[in-house]
Coordinates of C-alpha atoms in Angstrom, one line a residue:
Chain A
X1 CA 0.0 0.0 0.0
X2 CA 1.2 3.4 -0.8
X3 CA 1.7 6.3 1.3
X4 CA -1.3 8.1 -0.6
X5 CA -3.5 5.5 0.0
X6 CA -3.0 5.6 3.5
X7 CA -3.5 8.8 3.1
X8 CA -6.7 8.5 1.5
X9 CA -8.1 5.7 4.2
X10 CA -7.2 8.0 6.9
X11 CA -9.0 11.5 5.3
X12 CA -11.7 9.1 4.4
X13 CA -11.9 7.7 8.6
X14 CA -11.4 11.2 10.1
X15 CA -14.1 12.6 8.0
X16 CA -16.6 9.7 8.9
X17 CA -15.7 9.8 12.6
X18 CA -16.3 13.4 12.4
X19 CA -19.8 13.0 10.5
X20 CA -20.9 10.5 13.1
X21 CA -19.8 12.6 15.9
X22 CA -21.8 15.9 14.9
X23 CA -24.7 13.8 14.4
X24 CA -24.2 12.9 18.4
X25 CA -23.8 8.5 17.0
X26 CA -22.2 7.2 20.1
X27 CA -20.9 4.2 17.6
X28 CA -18.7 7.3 16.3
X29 CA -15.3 6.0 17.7
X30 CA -15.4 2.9 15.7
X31 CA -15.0 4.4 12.8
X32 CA -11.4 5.8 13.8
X33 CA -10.7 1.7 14.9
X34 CA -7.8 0.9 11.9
X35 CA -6.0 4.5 12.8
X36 CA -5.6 4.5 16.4
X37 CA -4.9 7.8 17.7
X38 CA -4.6 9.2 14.4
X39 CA -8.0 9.8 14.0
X40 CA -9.4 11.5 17.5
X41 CA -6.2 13.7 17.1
X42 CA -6.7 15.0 13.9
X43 CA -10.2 15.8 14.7
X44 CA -8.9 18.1 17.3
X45 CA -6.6 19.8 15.5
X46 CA -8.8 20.4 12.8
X47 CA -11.3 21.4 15.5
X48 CA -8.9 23.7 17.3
X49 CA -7.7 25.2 13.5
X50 CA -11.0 25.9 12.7
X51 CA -12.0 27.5 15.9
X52 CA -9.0 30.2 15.5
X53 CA -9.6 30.7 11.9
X54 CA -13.2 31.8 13.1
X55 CA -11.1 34.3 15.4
X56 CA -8.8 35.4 12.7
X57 CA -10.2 38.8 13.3
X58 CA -7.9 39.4 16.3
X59 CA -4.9 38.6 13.7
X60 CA -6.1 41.0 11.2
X61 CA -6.6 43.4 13.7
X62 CA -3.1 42.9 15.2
X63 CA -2.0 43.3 11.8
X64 CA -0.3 40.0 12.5
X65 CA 2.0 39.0 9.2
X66 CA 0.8 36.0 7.7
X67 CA 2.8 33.3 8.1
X68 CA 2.9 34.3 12.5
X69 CA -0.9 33.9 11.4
X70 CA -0.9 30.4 10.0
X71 CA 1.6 29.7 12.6
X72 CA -0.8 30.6 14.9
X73 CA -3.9 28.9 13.8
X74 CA -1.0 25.6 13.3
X75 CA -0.4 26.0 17.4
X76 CA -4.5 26.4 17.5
X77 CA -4.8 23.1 16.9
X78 CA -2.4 22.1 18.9
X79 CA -3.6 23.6 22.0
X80 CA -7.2 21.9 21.3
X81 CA -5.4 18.7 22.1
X82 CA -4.4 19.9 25.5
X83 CA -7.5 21.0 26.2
X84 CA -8.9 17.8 25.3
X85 CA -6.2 16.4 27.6
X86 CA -7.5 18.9 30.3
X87 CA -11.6 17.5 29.5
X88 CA -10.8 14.5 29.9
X89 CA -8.7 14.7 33.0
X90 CA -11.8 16.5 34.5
X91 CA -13.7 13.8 33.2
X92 CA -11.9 11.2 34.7
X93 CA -11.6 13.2 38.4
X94 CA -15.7 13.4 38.1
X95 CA -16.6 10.0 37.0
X96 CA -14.3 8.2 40.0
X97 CA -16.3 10.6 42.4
X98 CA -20.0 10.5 41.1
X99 CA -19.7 6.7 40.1
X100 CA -16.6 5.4 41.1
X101 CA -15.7 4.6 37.6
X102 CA -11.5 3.6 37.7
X103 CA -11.2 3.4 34.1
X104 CA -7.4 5.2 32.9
X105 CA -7.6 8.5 31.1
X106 CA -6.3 7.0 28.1
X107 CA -9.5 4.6 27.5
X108 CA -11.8 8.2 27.8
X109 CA -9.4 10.6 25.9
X110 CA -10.3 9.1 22.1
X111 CA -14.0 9.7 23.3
X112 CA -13.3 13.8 24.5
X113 CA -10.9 14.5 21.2
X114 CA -13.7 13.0 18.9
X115 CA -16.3 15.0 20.4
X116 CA -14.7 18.3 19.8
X117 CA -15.9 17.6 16.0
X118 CA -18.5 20.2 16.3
X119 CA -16.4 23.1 16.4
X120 CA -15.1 22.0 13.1
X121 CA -18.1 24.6 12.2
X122 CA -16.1 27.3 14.0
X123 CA -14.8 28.8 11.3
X124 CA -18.2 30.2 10.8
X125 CA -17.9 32.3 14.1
X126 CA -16.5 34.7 11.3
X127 CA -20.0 35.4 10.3
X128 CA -20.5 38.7 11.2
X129 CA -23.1 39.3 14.1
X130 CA -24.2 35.7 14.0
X131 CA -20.9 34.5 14.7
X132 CA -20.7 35.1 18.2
X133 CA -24.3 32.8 18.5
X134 CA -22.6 30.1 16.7
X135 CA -19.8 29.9 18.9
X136 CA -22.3 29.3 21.3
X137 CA -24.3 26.4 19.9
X138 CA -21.0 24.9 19.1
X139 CA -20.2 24.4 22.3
X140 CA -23.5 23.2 23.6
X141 CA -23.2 20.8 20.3
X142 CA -19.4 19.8 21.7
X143 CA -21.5 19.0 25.2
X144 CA -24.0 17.0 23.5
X145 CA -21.4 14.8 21.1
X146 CA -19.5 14.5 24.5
X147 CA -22.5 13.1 26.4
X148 CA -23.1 10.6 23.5
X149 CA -19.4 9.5 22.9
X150 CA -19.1 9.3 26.6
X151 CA -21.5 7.1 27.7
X152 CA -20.9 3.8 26.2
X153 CA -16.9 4.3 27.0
X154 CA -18.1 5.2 30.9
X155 CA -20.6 2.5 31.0
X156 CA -23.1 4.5 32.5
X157 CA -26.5 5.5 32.3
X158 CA -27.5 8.4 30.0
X159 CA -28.3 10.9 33.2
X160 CA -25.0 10.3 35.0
X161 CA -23.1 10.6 31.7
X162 CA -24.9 13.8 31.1
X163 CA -24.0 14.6 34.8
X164 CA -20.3 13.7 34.3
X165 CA -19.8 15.8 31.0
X166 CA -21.5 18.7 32.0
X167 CA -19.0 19.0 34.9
X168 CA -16.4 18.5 33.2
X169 CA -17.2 20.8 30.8
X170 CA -18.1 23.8 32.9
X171 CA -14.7 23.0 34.9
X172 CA -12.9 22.9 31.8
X173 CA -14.3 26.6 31.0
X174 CA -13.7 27.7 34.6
X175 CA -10.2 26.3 33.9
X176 CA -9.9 28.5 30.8
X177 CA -11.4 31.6 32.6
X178 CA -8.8 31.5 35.8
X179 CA -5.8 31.0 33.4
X180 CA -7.2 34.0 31.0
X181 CA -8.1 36.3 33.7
X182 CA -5.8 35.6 36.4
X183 CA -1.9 37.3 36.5
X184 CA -0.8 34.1 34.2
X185 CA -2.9 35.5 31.5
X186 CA -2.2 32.6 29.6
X187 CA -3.8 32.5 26.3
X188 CA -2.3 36.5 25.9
X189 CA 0.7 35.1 26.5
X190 CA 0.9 32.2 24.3
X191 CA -0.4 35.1 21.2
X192 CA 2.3 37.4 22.0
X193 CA 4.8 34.4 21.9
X194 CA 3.3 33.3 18.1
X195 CA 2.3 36.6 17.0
X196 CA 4.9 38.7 18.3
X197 CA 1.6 41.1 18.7
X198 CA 0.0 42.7 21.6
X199 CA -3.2 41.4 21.5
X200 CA -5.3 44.0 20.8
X201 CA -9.0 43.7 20.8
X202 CA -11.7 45.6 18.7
X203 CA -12.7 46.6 22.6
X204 CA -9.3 48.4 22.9
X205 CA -9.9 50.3 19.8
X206 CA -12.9 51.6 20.9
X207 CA -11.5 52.1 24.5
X208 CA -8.5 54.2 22.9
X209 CA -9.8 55.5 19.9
X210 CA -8.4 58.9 20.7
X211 CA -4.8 57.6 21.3
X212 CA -2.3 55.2 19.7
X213 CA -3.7 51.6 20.8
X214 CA -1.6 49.3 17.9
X215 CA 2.4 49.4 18.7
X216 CA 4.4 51.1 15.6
Chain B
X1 CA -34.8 19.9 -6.2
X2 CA -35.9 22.2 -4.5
X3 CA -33.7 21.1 -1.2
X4 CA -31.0 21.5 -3.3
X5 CA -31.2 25.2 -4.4
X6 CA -32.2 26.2 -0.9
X7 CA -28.6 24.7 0.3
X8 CA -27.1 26.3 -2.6
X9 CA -28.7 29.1 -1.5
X10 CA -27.8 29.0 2.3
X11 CA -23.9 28.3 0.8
X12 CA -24.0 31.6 -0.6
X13 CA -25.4 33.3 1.8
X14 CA -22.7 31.8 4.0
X15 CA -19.5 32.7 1.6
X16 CA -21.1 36.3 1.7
X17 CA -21.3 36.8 5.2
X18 CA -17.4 35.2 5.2
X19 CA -16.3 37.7 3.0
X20 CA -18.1 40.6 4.1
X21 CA -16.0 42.0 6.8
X22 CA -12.9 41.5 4.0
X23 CA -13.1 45.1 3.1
X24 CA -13.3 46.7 6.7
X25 CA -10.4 44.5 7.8
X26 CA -7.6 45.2 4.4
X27 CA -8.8 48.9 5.0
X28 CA -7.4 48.3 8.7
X29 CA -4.3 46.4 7.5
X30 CA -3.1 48.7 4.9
X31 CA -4.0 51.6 6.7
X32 CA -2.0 53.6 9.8
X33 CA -5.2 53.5 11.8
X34 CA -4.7 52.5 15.5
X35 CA -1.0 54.0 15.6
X36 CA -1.9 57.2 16.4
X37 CA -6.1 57.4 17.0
X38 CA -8.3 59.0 15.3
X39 CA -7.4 62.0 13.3
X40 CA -9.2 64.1 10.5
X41 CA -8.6 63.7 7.2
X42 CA -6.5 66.1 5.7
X43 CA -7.5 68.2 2.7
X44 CA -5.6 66.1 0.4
X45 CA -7.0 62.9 1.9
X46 CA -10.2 64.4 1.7
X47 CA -10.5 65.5 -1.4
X48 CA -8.6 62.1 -2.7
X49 CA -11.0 60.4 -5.4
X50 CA -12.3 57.2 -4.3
X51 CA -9.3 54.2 -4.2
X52 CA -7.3 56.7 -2.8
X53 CA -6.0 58.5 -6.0
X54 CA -5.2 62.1 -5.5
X55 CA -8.0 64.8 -6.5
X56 CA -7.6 68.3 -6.6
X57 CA -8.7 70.5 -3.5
X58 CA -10.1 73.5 -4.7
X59 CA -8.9 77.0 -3.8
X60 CA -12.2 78.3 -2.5
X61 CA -14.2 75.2 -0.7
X62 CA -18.1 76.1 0.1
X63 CA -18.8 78.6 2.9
X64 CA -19.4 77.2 6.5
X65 CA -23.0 76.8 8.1
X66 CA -24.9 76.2 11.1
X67 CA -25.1 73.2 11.2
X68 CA -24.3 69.6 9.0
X69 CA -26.3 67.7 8.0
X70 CA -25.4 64.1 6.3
X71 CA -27.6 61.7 5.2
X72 CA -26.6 57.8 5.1
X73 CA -28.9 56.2 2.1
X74 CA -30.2 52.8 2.7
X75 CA -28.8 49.1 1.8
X76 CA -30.1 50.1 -1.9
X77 CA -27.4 52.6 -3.0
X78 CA -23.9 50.9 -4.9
X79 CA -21.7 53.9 -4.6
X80 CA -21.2 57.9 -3.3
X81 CA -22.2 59.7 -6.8
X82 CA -25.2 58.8 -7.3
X83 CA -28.0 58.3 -4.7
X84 CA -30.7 55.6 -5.4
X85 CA -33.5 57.4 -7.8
X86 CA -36.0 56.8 -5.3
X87 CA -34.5 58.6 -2.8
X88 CA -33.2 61.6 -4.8
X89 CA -36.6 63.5 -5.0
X90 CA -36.9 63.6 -0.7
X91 CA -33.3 64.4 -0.4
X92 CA -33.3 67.1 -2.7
X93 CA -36.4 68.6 -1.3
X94 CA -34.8 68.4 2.2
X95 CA -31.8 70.2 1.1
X96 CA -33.9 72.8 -0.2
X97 CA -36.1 73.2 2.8
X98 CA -33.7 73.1 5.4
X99 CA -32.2 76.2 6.3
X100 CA -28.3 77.2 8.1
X101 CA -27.3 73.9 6.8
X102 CA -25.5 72.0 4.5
X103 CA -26.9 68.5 3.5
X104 CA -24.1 66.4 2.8
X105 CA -24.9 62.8 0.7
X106 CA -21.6 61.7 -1.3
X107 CA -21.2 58.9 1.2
X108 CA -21.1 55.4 0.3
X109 CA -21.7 54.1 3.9
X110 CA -21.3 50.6 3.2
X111 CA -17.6 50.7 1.9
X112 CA -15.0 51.8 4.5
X113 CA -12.9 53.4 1.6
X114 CA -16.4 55.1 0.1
X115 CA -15.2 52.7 -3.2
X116 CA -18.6 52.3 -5.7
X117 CA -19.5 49.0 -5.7
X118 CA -19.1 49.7 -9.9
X119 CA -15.3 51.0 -9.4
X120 CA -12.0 49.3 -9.2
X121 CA -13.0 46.2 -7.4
X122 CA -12.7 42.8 -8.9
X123 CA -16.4 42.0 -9.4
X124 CA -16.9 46.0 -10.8
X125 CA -18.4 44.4 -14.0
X126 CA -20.5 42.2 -12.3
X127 CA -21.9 45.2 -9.9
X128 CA -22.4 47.8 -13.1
X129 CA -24.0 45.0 -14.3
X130 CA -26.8 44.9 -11.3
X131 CA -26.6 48.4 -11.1
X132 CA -27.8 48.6 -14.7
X133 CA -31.0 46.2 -14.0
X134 CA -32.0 47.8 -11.1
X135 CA -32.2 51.4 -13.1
X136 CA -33.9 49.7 -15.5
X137 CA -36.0 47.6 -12.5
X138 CA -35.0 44.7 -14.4
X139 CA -34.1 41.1 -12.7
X140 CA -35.0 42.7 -9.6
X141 CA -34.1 39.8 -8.0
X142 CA -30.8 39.6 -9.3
X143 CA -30.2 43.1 -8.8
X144 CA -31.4 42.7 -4.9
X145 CA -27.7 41.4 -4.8
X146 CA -26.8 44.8 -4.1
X147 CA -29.0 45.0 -1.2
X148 CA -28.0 42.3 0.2
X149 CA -24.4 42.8 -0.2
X150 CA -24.9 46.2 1.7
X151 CA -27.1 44.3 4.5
X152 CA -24.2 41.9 5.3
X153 CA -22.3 45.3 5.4
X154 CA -24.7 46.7 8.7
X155 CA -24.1 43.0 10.2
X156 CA -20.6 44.1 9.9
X157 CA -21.2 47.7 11.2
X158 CA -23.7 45.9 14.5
X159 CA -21.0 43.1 15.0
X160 CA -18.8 44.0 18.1
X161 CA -15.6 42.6 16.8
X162 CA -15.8 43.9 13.6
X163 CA -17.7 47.2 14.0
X164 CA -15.2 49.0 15.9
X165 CA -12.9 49.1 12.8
X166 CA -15.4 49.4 9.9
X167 CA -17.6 52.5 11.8
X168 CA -13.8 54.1 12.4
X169 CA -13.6 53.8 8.4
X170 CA -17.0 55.0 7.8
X171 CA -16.4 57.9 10.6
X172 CA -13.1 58.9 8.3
X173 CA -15.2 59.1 5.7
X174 CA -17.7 61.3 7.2
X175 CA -15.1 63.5 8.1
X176 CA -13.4 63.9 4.8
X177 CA -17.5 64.6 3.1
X178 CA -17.5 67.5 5.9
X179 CA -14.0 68.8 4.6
X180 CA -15.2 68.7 1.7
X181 CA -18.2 70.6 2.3
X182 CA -16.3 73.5 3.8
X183 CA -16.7 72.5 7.4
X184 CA -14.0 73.8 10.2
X185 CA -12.9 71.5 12.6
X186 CA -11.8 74.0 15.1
X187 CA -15.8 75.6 14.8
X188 CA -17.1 72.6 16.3
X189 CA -20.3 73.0 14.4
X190 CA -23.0 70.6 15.0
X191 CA -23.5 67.8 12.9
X192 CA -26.6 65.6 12.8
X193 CA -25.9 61.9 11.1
X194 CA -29.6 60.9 9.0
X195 CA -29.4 57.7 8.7
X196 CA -32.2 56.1 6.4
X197 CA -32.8 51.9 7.4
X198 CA -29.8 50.3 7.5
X199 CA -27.9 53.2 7.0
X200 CA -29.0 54.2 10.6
X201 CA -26.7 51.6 12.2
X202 CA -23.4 53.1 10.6
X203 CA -24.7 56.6 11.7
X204 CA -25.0 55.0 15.3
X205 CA -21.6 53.0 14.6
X206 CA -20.0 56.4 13.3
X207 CA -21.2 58.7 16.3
X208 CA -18.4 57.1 18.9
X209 CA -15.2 57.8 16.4
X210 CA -16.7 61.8 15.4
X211 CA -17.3 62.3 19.0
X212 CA -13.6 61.2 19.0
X213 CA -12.9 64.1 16.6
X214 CA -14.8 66.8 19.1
X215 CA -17.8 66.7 17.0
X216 CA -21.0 67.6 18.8
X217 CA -22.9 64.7 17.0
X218 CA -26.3 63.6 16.9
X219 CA -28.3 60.7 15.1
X220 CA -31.5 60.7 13.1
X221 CA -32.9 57.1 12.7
X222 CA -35.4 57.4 9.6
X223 CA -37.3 54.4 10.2
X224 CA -33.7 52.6 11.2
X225 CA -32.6 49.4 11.1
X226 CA -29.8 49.7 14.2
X227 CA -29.0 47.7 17.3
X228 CA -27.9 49.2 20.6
X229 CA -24.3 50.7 19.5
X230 CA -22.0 52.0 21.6
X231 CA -21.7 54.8 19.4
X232 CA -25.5 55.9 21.0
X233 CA -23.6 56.5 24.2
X234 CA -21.5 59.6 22.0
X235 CA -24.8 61.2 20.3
X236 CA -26.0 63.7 22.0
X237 CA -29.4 63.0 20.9
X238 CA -31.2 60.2 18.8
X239 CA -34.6 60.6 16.7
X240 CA -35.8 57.7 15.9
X241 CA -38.2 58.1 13.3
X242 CA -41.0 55.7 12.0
X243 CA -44.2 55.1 10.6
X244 CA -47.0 53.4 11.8
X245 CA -47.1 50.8 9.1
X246 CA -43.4 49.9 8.8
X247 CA -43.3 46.5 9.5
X248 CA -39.6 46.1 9.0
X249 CA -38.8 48.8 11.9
X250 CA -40.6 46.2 14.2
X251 CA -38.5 43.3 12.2
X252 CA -35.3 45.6 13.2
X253 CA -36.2 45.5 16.9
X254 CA -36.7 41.3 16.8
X255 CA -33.0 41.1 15.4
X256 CA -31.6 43.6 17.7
X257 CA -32.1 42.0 21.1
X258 CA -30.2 44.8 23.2
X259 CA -33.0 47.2 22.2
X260 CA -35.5 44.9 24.2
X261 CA -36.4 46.7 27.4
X262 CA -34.6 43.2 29.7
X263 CA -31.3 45.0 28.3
X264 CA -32.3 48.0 30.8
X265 CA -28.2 48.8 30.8
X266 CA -27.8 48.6 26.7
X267 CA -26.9 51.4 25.2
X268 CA -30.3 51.9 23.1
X269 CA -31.8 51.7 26.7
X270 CA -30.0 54.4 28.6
X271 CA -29.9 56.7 25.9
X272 CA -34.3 56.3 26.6
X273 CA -34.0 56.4 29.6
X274 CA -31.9 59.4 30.1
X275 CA -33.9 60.9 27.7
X276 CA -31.4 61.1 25.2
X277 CA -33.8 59.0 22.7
X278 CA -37.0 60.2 21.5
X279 CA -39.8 58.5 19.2
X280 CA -41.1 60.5 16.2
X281 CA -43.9 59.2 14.7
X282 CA -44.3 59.6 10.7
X283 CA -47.8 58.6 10.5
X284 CA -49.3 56.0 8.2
X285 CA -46.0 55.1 6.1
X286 CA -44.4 52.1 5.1
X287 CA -41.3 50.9 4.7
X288 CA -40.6 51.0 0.8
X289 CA -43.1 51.0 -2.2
X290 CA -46.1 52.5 -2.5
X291 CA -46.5 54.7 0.7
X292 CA -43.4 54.3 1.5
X293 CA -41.1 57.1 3.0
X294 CA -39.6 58.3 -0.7
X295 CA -42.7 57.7 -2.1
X296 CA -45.0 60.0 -3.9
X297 CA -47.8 58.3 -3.6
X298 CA -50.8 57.4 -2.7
X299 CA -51.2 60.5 -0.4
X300 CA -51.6 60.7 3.0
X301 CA -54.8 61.3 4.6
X302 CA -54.0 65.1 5.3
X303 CA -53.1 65.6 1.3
X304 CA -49.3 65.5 1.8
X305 CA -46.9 63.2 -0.8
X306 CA -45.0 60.6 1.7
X307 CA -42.1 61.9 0.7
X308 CA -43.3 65.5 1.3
X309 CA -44.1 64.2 4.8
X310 CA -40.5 62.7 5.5
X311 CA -38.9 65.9 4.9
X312 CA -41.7 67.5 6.9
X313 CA -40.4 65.5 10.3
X314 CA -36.9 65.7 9.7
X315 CA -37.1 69.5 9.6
X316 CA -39.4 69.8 12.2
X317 CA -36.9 67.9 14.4
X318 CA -33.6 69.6 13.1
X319 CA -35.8 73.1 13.5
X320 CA -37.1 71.7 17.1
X321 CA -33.6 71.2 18.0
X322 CA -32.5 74.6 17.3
X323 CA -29.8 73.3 14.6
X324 CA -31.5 74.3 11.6
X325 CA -34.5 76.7 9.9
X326 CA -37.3 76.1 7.2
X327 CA -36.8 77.5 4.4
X328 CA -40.0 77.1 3.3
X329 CA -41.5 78.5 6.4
X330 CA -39.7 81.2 6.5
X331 CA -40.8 82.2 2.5
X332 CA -44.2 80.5 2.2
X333 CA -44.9 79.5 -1.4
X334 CA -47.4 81.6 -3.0

């Protein structure tokens, strides 16, 4: 078989497995079998990608050159990995207390990478005044493909799954509020580091429209 | 079949919407804005022809009024020569009737570098194409592209992320029009932003960066379709004009959700409260068409042309205000 092919068979399973997941199929996840890791991975990068394309604005507004731009949508996808990581440790932490479910991370992470599939959509968040009410319902629809993936892999019922990946969900966002609003100011950080910008938002411009807001 | 156009449909639609802040964001890229705030034009820049080429500034520009007053035309206009031919007659009218000011309308409000839809873009053909149908009110539904490109432009204009920057462009723009039009920044002369449907947003978007400039601004919604800016809080005071049968002003008040009274601290809401806002009604008009606000017929109940009856608020608003006087009252017609 030839690298293409492979190639092929693996576009053709992360696309399925994607395709399943937004239409919340718990049986999703097989569809990734012959590819491991492959598959959930690439489903979160492309997620994560997405996602920051449907944010571009900040880059455009930041004047940020382009390749620091596709660099940045590149580590995007990255982060949306970690972040899975971070799901599904919350995941884990929740299901050994609410139903003492011992089960390594490892067996649940496939389940919280695939369900990030929805915000494959999020390069529509560019949409202008609609976007902001997509990124909303994407992340309900990342809650709801969660729930679905989730429950078989817990072996739960339907309610505590629900229960389990609505926690970990809100913790994850609680997560990504303290590191964003706290001295770490993480994700400013990390765009400072790629974009060698400031980030400046369309906020600040309105703030400081009547001094220089953009460094020369 | 019939599935299939509607997704074909809802693609496009989608691809628009993509694009549509393109233009307000490679306006912010290319330009200096940001570095050093906002800043008027200068003459040059403001007598620069649209694209940015250099005009010529004039030795003698017009004499200096009262009061400005600068009218944003609807989502039906495709560049800042020509206003739409249904709208000419009620402008012209009001810049007859309305006295100690100058009525400034060579703005095309949905392009933050006031380019004609039919000039020096890419699709220009395409555009004068449309353009062409809709003077001759043929393929109307074709040539509602241009409508519809200019609504995507007010989502653009209401959007938070990306209104900041295009309202700054459309805010430079204003200023250069008043340059042009002989006004004197250091006067501080009042200027009032008529704003007709969608046009109304990008007068409320506008207000915050002219306040910016020490303009003493205020904002006439004619029958607008706005949400709750945060260029309101800037405006000194807002009309908000409508008639009684204009369904789409009630449509404009479902989409905007921060004008509903459970956003008591949104911008639209203060501004009533604090009694910044006021309510004119227009009587029995409708949106567009027949009885519409440019319309010359049918007429109204008290024998007044529609369009007679526009002009007939805004002036008694502008003369309630103190900014400006009627002509017409002033020299009754014989």
């Amino acid at each position: 078989m030839i690298w293409w092919d492979v190639a092929a068979d693996y576009l053709v399973a992360l696309f399925r497995t994607a395709r399943q997941a937004l239409g919340a199929n718990p049986d999703a996840l097989q569809q990734a079998a012959g590819f491991g890791w492959a598959v959930p991975i690439g489903i979160a990068i492309v997620a994560g990608a997405s996602m920051m394309t449907g944010q571009s604005l900040v880059l455009a507004i930041n004047r940020v050159p382009r390749r620091r731009g596709v660099l940045t949508v590149a580590a995007a996808g990255l982060g949306s990995v970690a972040v899975a990581g971070l799901e599904a440790v919350l995941v884990w932490g929740l299901a050994r207390l609410i139903v003492g479910e011992s089960r390594p991370i490892t067996e649940l992470l496939p389940a919280v990478l695939v369900g990030f599939a929805p915000y494959w959509l999020g390069f529509l968040v560019l949409l202008p005044y609609t976007g902001p009410g997509i990124a909303r319902v994407l992340q309900i629809w990342h809650v709801i493909a969660l729930w679905t993936l989730l429950t078989p892999v817990l072996g739960t019922d339907r309610g505590t799954a629900l229960l389990v990946t609505a926690g970990a969900w809100l913790a994850t966002v609680a997560v990504d509020f303290v590191a964003e609003h706290s001295p770490l100011r993480l994700r400013e950080r990390l765009f400072r580091l790629l974009t060698g910008s400031k980030a400046t938002t369309s906020r600040d411009l309105m703030a400081a429209a009547s001094s220089p807001v953009v460094p020369q | 079949m019939i599935g299939q156009v509607v997704v074909w449909i809802v693609i496009a639609l989608v691809i628009a919407g993509l694009v549509a802040p393109n233009e307000a964001l490679t306006w912010w890229r290319r330009g200096q804005q940001g570095r050093r705030g906002v800043e008027w034009p200068s003459l040059a820049e403001a007598f620069a022809l649209p694209g940015g080429e250099p005009g010529e500034v004039p030795a003698q520009l017009p004499a200096e009024t009262d009061h400005y007053l600068v009218y944003l035309s609807g989502i039906g206009i495709s560049g800042p020569e020509q206003l739409p031919v249904f709208e000419t007659p009620m402008v012209e009218r009001l810049a007859e009737r309305v006295g100690r000011t100058t009525v400034i309308w060579d703005i095309y409000p949905y392009s933050p570098a006031n380019t004609a839809l039919t000039q020096g873009r890419r699709l220009s053909r395409l555009w004068r194409r449309l353009v062409a149908w809709k003077s001759e009110q043929r393929l109307g539904a074709v040539a509602f592209l241009i409508n519809l490109r200019n609504a995507f432009q007010v989502l653009v204009s209401v959007d938070r992320r990306y209104g900041p920057v295009f309202n700054w462009a459309i805010a430079q723009q204003i200023a250069a029009a008043l340059l042009r039009h002989g006004y004197v920044p250091q006067h501080r002369k009042p200027v009032t932003l008529l704003g007709w449907s969608g046009g109304a947003q990008i007068a409320a978007g506008a207000a915050w960066y002219l306040s910016v400039l020490g303009m003493d601004v205020r904002v006439i919604s004619m029958a607008g379709l706005l949400g709750s800016d945060p260029g309101l809080d800037r405006a000194r005071q807002i009309w908000h004009l409508h008639g009684d049968d204009d369904l789409v002003v009630g449509l404009g008040v479902v989409l905007a959700p921060r004008r509903w009274p459970i956003f008591a601290n949104s911008e639209w809401n203060r501004a009533r409260r604090e009694g910044r806002l006021q309510f004119v009604s227009m009587g029995p008009l409708k949106h567009t068409g027949k009885g519409g606000y440019f319309a010359a017929g049918p007429l109204l109940p008290d024998g007044r042309e529609p369009r007679q009856a526009t002009a007939d608020h805004i002036v008694q608003v502008l003369v309630d205000a103190g900014l400006a006087s009627d002509n017409f009252a002033a020299q009754p017609e014989v």
